[in-house]
Structure formats: structure tokens, C-alpha cells
Short mmCIF file of C-alpha atoms in Angstrom, two decimals:
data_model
loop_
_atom_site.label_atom_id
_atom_site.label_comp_id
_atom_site.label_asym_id
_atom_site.label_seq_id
_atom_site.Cartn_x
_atom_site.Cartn_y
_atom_site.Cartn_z
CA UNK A 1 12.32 11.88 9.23
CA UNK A 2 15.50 12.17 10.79
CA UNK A 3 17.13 8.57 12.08
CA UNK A 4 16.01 7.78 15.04
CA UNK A 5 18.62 4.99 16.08
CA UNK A 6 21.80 5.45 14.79
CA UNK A 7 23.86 2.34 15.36
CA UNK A 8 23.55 -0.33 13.68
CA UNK A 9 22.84 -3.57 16.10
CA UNK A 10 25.49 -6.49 15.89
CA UNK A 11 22.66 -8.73 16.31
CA UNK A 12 18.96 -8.85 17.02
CA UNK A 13 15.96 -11.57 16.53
CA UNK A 14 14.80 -10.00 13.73
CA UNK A 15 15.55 -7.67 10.94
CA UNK A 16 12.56 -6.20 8.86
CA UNK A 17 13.66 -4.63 5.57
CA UNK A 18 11.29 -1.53 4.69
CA UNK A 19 10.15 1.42 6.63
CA UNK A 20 6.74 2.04 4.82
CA UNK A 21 3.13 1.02 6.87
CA UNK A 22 4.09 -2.79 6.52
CA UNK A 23 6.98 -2.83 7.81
CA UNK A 24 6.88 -0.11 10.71
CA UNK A 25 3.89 -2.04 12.06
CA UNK A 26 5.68 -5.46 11.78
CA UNK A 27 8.16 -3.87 13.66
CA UNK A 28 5.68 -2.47 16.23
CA UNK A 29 4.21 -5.27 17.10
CA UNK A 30 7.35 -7.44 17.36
CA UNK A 31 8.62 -4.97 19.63
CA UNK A 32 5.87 -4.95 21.97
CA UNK A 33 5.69 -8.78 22.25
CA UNK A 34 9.04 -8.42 23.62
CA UNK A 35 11.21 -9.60 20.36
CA UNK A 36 14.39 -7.68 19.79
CA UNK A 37 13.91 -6.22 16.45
CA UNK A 38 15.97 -3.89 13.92
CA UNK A 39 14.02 -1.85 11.06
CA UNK A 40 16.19 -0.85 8.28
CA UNK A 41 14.98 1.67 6.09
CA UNK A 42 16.95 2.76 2.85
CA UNK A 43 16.14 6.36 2.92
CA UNK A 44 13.73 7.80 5.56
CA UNK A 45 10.41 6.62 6.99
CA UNK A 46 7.64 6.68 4.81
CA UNK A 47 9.63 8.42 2.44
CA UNK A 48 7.40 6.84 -0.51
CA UNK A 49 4.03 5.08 -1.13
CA UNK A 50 3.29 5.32 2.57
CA UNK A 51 3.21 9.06 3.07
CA UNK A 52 1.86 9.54 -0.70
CA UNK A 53 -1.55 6.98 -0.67
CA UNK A 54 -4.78 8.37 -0.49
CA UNK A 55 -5.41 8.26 3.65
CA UNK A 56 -8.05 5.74 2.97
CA UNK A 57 -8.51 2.95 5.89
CA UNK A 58 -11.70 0.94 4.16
CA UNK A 59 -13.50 -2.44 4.43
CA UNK A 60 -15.63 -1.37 1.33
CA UNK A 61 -14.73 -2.97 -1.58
CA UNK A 62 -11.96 -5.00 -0.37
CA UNK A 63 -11.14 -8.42 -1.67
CA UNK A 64 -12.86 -11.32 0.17
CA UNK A 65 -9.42 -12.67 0.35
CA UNK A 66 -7.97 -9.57 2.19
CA UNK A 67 -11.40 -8.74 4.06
CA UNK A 68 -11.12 -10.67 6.41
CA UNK A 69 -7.06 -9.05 7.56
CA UNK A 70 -8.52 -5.90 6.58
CA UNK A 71 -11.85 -6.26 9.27
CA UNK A 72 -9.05 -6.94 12.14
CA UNK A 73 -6.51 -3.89 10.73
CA UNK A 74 -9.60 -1.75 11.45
CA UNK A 75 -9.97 -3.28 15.28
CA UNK A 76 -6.12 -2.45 15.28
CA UNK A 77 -6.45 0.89 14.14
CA UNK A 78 -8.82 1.65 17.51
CA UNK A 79 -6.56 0.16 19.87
CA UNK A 80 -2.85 1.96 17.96
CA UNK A 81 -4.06 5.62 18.05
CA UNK A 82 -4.11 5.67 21.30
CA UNK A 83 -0.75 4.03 22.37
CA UNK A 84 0.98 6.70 19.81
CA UNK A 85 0.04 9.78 21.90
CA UNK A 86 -0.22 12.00 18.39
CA UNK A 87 -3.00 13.38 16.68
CA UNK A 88 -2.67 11.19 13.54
CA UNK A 89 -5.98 12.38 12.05
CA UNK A 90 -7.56 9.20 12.65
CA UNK A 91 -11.37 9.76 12.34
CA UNK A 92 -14.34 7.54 11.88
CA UNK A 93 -16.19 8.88 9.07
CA UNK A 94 -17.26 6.30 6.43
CA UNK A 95 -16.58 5.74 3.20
CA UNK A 96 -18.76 6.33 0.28
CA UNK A 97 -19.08 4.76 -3.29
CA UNK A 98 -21.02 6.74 -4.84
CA UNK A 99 -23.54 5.33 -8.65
CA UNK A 100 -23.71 7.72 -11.32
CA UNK A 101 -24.82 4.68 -14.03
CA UNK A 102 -26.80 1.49 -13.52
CA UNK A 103 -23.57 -0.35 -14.05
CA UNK A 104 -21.90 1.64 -10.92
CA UNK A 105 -24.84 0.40 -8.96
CA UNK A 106 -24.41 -3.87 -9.90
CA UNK A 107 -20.76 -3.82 -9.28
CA UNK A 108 -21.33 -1.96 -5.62
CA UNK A 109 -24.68 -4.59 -5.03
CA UNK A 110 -22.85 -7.40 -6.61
CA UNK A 111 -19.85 -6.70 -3.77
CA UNK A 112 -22.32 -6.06 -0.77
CA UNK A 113 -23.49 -9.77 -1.76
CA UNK A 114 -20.45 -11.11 -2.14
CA UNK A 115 -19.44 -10.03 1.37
CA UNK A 116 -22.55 -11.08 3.31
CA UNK A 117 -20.86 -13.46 5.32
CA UNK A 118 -18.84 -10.77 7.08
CA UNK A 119 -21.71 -8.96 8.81
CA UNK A 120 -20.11 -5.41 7.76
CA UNK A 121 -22.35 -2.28 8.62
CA UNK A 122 -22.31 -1.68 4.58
CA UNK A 123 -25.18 -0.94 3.03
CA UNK A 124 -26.74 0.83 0.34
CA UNK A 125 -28.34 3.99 -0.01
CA UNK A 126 -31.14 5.65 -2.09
CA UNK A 127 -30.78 8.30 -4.88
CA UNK A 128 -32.20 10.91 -2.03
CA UNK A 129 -29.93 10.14 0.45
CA UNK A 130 -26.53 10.05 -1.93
CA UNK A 131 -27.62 13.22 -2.89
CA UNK A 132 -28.48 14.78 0.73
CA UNK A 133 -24.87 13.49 1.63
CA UNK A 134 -23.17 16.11 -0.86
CA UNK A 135 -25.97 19.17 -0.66
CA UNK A 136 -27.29 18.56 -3.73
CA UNK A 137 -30.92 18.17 -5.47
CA UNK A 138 -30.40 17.15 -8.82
CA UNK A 139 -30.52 13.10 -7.90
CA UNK A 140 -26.99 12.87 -9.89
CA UNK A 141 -27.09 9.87 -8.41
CA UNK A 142 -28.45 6.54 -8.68
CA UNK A 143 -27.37 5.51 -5.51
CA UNK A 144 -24.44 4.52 -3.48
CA UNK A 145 -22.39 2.03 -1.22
CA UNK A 146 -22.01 3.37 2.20
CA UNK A 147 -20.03 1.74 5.42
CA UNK A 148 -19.80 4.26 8.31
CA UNK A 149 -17.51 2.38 10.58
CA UNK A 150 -14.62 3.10 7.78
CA UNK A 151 -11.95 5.46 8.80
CA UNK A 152 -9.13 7.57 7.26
CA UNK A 153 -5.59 8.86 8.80
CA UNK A 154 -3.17 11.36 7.54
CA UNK A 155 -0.37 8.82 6.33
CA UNK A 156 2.57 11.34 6.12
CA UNK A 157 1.82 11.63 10.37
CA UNK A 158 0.63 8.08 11.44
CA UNK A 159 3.35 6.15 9.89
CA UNK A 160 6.39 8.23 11.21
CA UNK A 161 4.42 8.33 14.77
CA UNK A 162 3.91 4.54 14.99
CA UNK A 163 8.17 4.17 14.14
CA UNK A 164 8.59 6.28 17.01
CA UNK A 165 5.88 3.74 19.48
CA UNK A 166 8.01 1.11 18.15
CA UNK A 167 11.10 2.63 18.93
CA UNK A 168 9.69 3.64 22.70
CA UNK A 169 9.01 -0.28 22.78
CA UNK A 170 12.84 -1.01 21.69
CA UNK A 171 12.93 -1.10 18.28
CA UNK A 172 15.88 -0.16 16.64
CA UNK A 173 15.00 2.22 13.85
CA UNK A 174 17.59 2.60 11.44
CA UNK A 175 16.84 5.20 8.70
CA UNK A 176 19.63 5.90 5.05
CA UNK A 177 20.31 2.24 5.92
CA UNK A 178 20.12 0.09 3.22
CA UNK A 179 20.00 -4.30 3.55
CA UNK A 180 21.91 -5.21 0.22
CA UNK A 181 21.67 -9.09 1.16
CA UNK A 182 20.61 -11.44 3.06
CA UNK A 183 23.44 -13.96 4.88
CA UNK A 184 22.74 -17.73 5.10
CA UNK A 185 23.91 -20.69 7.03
CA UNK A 186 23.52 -24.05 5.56
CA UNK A 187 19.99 -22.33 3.72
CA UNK A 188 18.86 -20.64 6.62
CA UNK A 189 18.73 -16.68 7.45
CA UNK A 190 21.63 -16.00 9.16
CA UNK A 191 21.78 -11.94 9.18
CA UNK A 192 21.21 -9.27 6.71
CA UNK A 193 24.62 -7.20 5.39
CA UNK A 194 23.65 -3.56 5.31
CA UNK A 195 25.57 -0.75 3.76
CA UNK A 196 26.91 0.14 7.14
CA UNK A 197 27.83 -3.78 8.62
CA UNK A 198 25.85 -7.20 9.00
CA UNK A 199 23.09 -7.25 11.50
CA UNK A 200 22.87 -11.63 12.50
CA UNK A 201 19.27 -12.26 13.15
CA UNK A 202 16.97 -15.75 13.02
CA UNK A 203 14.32 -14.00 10.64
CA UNK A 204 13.77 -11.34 8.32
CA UNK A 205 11.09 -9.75 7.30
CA UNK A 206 11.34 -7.88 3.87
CA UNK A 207 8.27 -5.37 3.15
CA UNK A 208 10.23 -3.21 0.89
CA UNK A 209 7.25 -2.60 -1.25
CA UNK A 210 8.28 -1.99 -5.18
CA UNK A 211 11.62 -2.68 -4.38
CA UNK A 212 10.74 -6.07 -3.00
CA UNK A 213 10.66 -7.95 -6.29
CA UNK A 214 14.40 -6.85 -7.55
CA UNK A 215 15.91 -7.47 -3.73
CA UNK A 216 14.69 -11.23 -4.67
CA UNK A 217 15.95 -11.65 -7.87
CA UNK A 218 19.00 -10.57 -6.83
CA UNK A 219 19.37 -13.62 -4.05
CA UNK A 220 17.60 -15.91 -6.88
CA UNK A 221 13.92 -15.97 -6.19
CA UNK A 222 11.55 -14.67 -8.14
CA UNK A 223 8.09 -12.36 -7.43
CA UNK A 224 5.70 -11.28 -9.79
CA UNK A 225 5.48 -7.72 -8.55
CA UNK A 226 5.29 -4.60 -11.08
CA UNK A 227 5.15 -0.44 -9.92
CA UNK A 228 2.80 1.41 -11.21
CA UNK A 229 2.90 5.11 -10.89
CA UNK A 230 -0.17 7.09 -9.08
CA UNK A 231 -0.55 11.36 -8.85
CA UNK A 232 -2.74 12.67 -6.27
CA UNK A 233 -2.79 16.42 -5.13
CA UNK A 234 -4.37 17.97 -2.29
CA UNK A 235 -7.15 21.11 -2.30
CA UNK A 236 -6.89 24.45 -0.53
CA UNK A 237 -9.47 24.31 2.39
CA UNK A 238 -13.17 23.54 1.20
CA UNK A 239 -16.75 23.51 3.26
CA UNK A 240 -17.10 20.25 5.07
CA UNK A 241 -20.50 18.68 3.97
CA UNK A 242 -19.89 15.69 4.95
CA UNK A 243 -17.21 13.18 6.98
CA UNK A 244 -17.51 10.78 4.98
CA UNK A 245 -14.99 10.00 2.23
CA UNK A 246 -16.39 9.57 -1.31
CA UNK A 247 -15.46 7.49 -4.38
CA UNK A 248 -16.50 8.39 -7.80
CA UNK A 249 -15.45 6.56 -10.91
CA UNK A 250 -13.60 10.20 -12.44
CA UNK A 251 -12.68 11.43 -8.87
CA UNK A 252 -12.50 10.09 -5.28
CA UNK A 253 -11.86 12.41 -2.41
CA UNK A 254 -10.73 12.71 1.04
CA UNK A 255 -11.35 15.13 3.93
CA UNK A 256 -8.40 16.38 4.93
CA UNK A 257 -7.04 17.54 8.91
CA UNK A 258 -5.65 20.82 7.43
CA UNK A 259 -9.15 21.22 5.95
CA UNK A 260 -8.76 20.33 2.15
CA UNK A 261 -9.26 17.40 0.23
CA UNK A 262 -7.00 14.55 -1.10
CA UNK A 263 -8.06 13.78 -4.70
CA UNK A 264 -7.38 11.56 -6.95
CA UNK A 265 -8.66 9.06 -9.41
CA UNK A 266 -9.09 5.18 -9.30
CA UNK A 267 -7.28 3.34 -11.35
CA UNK A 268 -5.37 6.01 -13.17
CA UNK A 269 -2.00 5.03 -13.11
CA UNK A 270 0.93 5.01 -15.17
CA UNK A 271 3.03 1.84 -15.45
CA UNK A 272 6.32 2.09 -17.05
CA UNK A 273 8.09 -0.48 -19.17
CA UNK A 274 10.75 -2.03 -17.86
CA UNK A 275 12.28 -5.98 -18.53
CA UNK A 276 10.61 -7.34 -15.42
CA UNK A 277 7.35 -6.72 -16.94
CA UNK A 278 8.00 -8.64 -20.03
CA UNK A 279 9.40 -11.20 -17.82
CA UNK A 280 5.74 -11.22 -16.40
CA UNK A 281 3.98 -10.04 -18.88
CA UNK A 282 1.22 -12.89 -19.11
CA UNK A 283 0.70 -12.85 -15.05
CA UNK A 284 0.11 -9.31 -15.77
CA UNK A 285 -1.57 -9.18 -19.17
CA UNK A 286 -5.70 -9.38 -17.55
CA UNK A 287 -4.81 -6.47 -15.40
CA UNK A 288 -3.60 -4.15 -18.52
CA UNK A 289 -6.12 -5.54 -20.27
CA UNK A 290 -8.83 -4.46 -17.96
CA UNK A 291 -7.80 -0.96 -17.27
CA UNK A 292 -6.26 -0.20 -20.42
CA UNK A 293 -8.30 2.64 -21.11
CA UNK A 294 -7.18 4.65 -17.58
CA UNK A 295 -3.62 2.87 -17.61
CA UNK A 296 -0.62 4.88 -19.45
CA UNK A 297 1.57 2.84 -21.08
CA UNK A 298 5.67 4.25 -20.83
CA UNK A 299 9.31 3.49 -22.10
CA UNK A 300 11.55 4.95 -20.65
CA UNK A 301 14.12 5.93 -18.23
CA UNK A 302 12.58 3.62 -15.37
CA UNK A 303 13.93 0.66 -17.92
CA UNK A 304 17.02 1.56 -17.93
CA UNK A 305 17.65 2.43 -13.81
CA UNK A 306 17.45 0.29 -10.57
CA UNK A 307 14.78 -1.71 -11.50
CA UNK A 308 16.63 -2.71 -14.48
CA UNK A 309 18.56 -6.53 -14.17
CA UNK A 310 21.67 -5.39 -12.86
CA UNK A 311 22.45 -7.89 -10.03
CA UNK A 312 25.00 -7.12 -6.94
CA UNK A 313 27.15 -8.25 -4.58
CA UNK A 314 27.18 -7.68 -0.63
CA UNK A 315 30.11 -5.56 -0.92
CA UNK A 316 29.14 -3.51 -3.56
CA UNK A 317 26.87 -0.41 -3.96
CA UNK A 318 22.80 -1.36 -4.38
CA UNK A 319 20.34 0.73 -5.82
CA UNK A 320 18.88 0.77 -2.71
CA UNK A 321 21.54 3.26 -2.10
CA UNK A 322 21.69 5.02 -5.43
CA UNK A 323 17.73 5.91 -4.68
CA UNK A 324 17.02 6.57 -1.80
CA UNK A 325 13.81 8.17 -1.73
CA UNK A 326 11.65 7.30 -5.27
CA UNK A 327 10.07 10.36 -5.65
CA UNK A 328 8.42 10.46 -9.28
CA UNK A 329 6.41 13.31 -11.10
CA UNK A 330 2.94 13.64 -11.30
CA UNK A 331 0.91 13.47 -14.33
CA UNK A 332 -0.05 17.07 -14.39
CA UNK A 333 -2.76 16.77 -17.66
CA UNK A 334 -4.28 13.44 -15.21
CA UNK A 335 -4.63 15.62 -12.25
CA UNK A 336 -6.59 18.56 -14.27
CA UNK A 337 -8.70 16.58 -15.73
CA UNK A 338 -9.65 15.11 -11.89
CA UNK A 339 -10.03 18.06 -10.38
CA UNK A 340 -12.73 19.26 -13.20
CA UNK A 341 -14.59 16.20 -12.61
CA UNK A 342 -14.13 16.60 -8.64
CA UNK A 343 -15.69 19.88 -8.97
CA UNK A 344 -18.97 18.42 -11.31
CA UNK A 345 -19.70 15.52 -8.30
CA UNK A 346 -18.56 17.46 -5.25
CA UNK A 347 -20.01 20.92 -4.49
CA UNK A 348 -18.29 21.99 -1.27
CA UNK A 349 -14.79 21.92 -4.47
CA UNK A 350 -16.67 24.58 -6.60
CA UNK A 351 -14.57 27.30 -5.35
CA UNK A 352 -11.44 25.37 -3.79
CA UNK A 353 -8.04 25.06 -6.05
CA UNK A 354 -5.27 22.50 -6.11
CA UNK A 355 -2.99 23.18 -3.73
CA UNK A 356 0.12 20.75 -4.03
CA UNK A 357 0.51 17.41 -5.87
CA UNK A 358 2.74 14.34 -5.79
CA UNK A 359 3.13 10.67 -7.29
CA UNK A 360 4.27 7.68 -5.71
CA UNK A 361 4.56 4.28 -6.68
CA UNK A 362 2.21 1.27 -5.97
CA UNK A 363 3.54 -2.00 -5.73
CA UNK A 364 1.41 -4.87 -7.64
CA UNK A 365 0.65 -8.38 -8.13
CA UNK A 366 -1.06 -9.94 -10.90
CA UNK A 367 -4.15 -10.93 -8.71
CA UNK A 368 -3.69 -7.33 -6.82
CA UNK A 369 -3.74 -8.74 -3.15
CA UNK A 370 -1.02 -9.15 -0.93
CA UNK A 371 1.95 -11.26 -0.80
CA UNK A 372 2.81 -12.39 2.48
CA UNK A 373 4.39 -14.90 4.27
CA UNK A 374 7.03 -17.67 4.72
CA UNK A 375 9.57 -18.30 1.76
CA UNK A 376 9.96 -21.78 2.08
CA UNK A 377 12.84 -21.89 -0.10
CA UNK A 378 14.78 -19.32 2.69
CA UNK A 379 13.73 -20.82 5.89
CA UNK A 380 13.49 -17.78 8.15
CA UNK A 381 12.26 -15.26 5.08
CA UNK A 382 9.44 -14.05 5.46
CA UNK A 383 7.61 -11.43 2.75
CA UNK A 384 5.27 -8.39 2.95
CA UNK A 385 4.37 -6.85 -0.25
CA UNK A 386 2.29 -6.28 -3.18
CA UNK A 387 0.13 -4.55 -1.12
CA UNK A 388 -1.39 -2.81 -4.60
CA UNK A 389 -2.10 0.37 -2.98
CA UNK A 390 -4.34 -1.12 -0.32
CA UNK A 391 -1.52 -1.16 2.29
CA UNK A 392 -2.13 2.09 3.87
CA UNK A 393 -5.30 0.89 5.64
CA UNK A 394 -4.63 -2.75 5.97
CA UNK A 395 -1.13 -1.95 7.60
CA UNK A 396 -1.40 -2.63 10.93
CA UNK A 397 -3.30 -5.93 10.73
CA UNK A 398 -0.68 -7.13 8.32
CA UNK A 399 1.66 -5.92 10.86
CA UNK A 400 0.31 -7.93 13.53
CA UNK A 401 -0.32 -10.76 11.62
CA UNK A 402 3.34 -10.91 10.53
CA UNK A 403 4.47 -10.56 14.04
CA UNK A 404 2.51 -13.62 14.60
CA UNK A 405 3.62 -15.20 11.92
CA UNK A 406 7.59 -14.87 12.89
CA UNK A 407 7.01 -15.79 16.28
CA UNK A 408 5.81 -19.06 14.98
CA UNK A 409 1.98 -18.27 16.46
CA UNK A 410 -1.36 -18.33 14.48
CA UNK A 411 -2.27 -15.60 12.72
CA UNK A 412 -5.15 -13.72 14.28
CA UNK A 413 -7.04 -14.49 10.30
CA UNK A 414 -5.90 -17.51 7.55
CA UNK A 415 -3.56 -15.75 5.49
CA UNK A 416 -3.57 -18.92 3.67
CA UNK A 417 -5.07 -17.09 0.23
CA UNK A 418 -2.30 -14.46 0.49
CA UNK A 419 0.70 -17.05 0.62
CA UNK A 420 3.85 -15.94 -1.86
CA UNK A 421 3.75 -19.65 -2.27
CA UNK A 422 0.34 -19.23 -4.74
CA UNK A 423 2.46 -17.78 -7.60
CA UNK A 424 4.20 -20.95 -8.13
CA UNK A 425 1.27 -23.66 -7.63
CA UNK A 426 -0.57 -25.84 -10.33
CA UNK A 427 -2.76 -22.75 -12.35
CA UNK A 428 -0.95 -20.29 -10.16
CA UNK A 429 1.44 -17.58 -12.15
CA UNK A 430 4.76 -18.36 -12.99
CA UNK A 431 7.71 -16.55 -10.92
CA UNK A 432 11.08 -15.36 -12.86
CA UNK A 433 12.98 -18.60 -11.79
CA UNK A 434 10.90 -20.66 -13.74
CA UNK A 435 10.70 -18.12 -16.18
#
């Protein structure tokens, strides 16, 4: 995406840091409450996680701490695609979690009971009707979890198209503009200094996702955020059995506008080594733990480059410059093995073939729910990330709520449960300054 506003404001209200789904629909919805508002983006918009996530805009399954921001994204979702005037690929179509063993079919029960309160339209269905879902006979399954008022999008379109309703509402959108700093003024945000000037502002927003954690540490605060690395491809077009999008334990898939499917697995990702993570290591160490079997473990260069401990000053050059765009490579062998097993649980992908495939990296916190909110230690910081590849669908509820949040309103849900503040309370996980 091409910038869409090239200079760079002497001064605005606010400054949000990140042009992924968080922070484009922070930006939106400051703008149309009538705040002045820059978004500064390092490379382009959407240039990583948000164009490369699955397309997946779900209540099912969520956290009960993030269901109940997740329930009011959804109500957002309605009332944005229609503002944008593009065909986003929004579509209501459900989402399906399909039960191959009795242990598939607990963990979806135990979560439909868990979520009771929330009077979803989840429910489960039979053997016969999981089956009559994907054409087949065989009752492969046991069973599945089914909500049909889930949705899906085509990221690399909806996030670039909401930028654009932001800008129409008078957002500034700067694009290949990086924030190295923050400025201060007796503790209190002051402005941001960017690679092309300072931008003075009363608040900022950062939602930088994996690059949130090392923008902190260099201003001396500390986040207990990790990237892990996820490869997805996309099918040639493939009979449409269903709407619905389904989620197996080897392969989950997507329906697709241009008539294919996204696949991928759950949980599959690679994380790479790198001194933050021994810096967090015990935060981290049930996560690994639990999905050590699907989780590749790497050294390597990713150690050594911008997420390294290098630390900068204002007027020198941030790796938010030196990468612009993190564009990593899939895991080729991963991806085969997926698309064999997509082919075994899906029938209408008998016939189809991969057709492209990509990586991108998922920011993560120990507890894998968001991180947002007030800084207190920054008065006038406020944060929007780990969204541990949950962001896509969640965005614009987070980006509402934030908008509240800046403006000094309510939030339209408690956030309370997704405070940064939680890393650093009594039992809570320990940040890198205390480290």
C-alpha cells in the first residue's frame, strides 16, 4: 500500500504506532469521534501479521477474558463493512470445530460450558450432521462445535480499506514512517520522534504487534511478549460444500473470495530463540511446554537481528527502519504435511493443489490474551498488543475500545483482565525491568 498521507503532522492529539488491524481501527475510530489523529506505520499497511492471519473473525473458542471484546468486535464488524464502501469479503458463515476423538469432543463441551453466561448461538452438533456439513458418510466424526453467527474477511483487503475510512475521516496515514521514541515532559507523553521529524501529541497509542516488546525496552519498560512464526498457504479454487469455516486438530480451513481455501494448522508454529525469551523464559515455559510436540524450536539468525538487545537513540537509525516489512519463510515440510491431512477431512480439497504460501509472525503473551491499556508508568501510553494471533477478528472492538479508552470514556466491555498492568502484580509474570 502506497502512503496515503505524506507529511508528517507537526502536531496532532494522538499518535498510534502500528498499521496492522489494532492499530488502523484505533485510528478509525479516533478519527470519527472527531480526535485529530496520526498513524505511523514503519513499512506499509498490513504489511505483516495482518494481511498473513487466517481470515478468521470467531467467538468460538475464545478466552472468557477476551469474549466478551470479541462478542462487541463482531457487532462492529456489521456496522464497519458498510461505512468502507469495498467488498472486503466479509461473510457470515460460521465457524466449525470439528471431533475426530472423544477428547476433541470434552475440550469443545467443556468450552460451550464454560461460556454459558454469554448466550452465544454455539452449539453442538451430532456425528450425522458434522458429517452432512462436509458431504461425507463415513461418520469421521464424533461430532462438532458449531456457531453460525461467526464470520470471516479477506485480511490483505479489509485492513488497507478501513486505513483509507480512517483517512476519509481525517486521519493522517503515514506509511515507511517509523516512531523511534517517544518524547516526555516532566513523565508525560509529549510527542513521538519519527525518522522523518517529531509529531507532539497528548497520547500514544503503540500496537506495533511483535515489535511492541523491543520499542519498550528500549524507553525502559518491560513486556513479556515473544514472536512465533506461523505458514499458511492458500488452495487453487475447490467445490464449495459448505460456508462455514472448519477447524480440525491437523488442518483448519477457510473459504476463500477468489474461491480457494486458506489452510493451515493450529498451533504449528515455529518460535525462534532469541535473548528476550530467556529473559522470559519461565512466563513462557507452560506454553512450550504444552505445545511442544507442534512447536519448532530454532537458533538462529532472528537472535542475532532487530530483536536482539541493541538499544537506540532518537537520532539514530532503529530497526524499525532496517526491517521494514518482516516477511519470513514458510515451513515448506509443515505445510505438506497440512495439506495431506486437509485432503483426508475435507472432500471438496481432493482434487485442489496449493497455490501460494506465506509466514508471518504472531505476537504472544505468556497467558496468550491481549495486552492493552494504560502504562501507568508513561502517563499518556497506552498499549495494544499480544494479540496471539487472535487480533484479526477481535480488531475492531479493540479498536473501539482503545478509542474509548484515550478519550478518557468507558470502555464499551471491562478490559480490566487484559490490563499490561497484570504482568507485574502479586502471582502475575515478571516483566524485563524486574528481571
Amino acid at each position: 500500500m502506497t502512503m496515503l498521507s505524506r507529511s508528517v503532522p507537526a502536531s496532532v492529539d494522538v499518535v498510534v504506532i502500528g498499521g496492522g488491524i489494532a492499530g488502523v481501527c484505533t485510528a478509525y475510530y479516533l478519527a470519527r469521534a472527531g480526535v485529530t489523529v496520526a498513524l505511523c506505520e514503519k513499512g506499509r499497511i498490513a504489511g505483516e501479521q495482518s494481511s498473513r492471519n487466517w481470515g478468521w473473525i470467531r467467538q468460538q473458542g475464545r478466552d472468557p477474558r477476551e469474549l466478551p471484546l470479541m462478542i462487541e468486535s463482531l457487532r462492529c464488524w456489521h456496522a464497519l463493512v458498510p461505512e468502507l464502501d469495498e467488498d472486503i469479503g466479509f461473510k457470515v458463515g460460521g465457524v466449525t470445530y470439528l471431533a475426530e476423538t472423544e477428547k476433541d469432543l470434552r475440550r469443545h463441551e467443556a468450552w460451550l460450558e464454560s461460556v454459558g453466561s454469554f448466550q452465544l448461538d454455539s452449539r453442538m452438533l451430532s456425528p450425522a450432521e458434522a458429517d452432512a456439513m462436509l458431504g461425507r458418510t463415513d461418520r469421521r466424526f464424533l461430532g462438532a462445535l458449531h456457531t453460525a453467527s461467526d464470520a470471516r474477511a479477506e485480511p490483505s483487503k479489509a485492513v488497507p480499506a478501513i486505513a483509507r475510512a480512517a483517512e476519509r475521516l481525517g486521519a493522517t496515514v503515514l506509511t515507511d514512517t517509523a516512531v523511534r521514541t517517544i518524547d516526555r515532559q516532566a513523565g508525560r507523553v509529549s510527542g513521538v520522534v519519527t525518522e522523518h521529524g517529531r509529531i507532539a501529541c497528548r497520547s500514544v497509542v503503540l500496537a506495533g504487534g511483535v515489535w511492541s516488546r523491543p520499542f519498550l525496552e528500549n524507553i525502559g519498560l518491560g513486556l513479556p511478549q515473544l514472536a512465533v512464526r506461523s505458514s499458511v498457504q492458500r488452495t487453487t479454487p475447490a467445490p464449495r460444500l459448505s460456508e462455514s469455516t472448519f477447524g480440525g486438530v491437523g488442518a483448519s480451513i477457510r473459504p476463500r473470495q477468489d474461491g480457494g481455501y486458506t489452510v493451515a494448522r493450529s498451533g504449528a508454529a515455529q518460535f525462534d530463540l532469541i535473548p528476550a525469551a530467556f529473559t522470559h523464559f519461565w512466563a513462557f515455559a507452560p506454553t512450550l511446554r504444552a505445545q511442544w510436540r507442534i512447536m519448532k524450536i530454532r537458533f538462529g539468525r532472528p537472535f542475532f537481528d532487530a530483536w536482539g538487545q541493541r538499544r537506540w537513540r532518537e537520532d539514530q537509525m532503529s530497526p524499525f527502519e532496517a526491517v521494514r516489512v518482516l516477511d519470513p519463510a514458510p515451513d515448506g515440510a509443515l505445510l505438506d504435511d497440512v495439506m495431506r491431512t486437509a485432503r483426508k477431512l475435507y472432500p471438496m480439497l481432493a482434487d485442489t493443489a496449493p497455490a501460494e504460501s506465506w509466514a508471518g509472525m504472531i505476537d504472544v503473551t505468556p497467558d496468550e490474551v491481549p495486552a492493552l491499556g494504560p502504562i501507568d508508568a508513561v502517563p499518556g501510553l497506552f498499549l495494544a498488543t499480544g494479540l496471539s494471533g487472535h487480533g484479526f477478528g477481535i480488531g475492531p472492538g479493540l479498536g473501539y475500545a482503545m478509542a474509548q479508552m484515550v478519550r478518557g470514556e468507558t470502555t464499551l466491555v471491562d478490559l480490566s483482565a487484559l490490563r499490561y498492568s497484570r504482568f507485574k502484580e502479586p502471582g502475575g509474570i515478571v516483566t524485563a525491568a524486574e528481571v
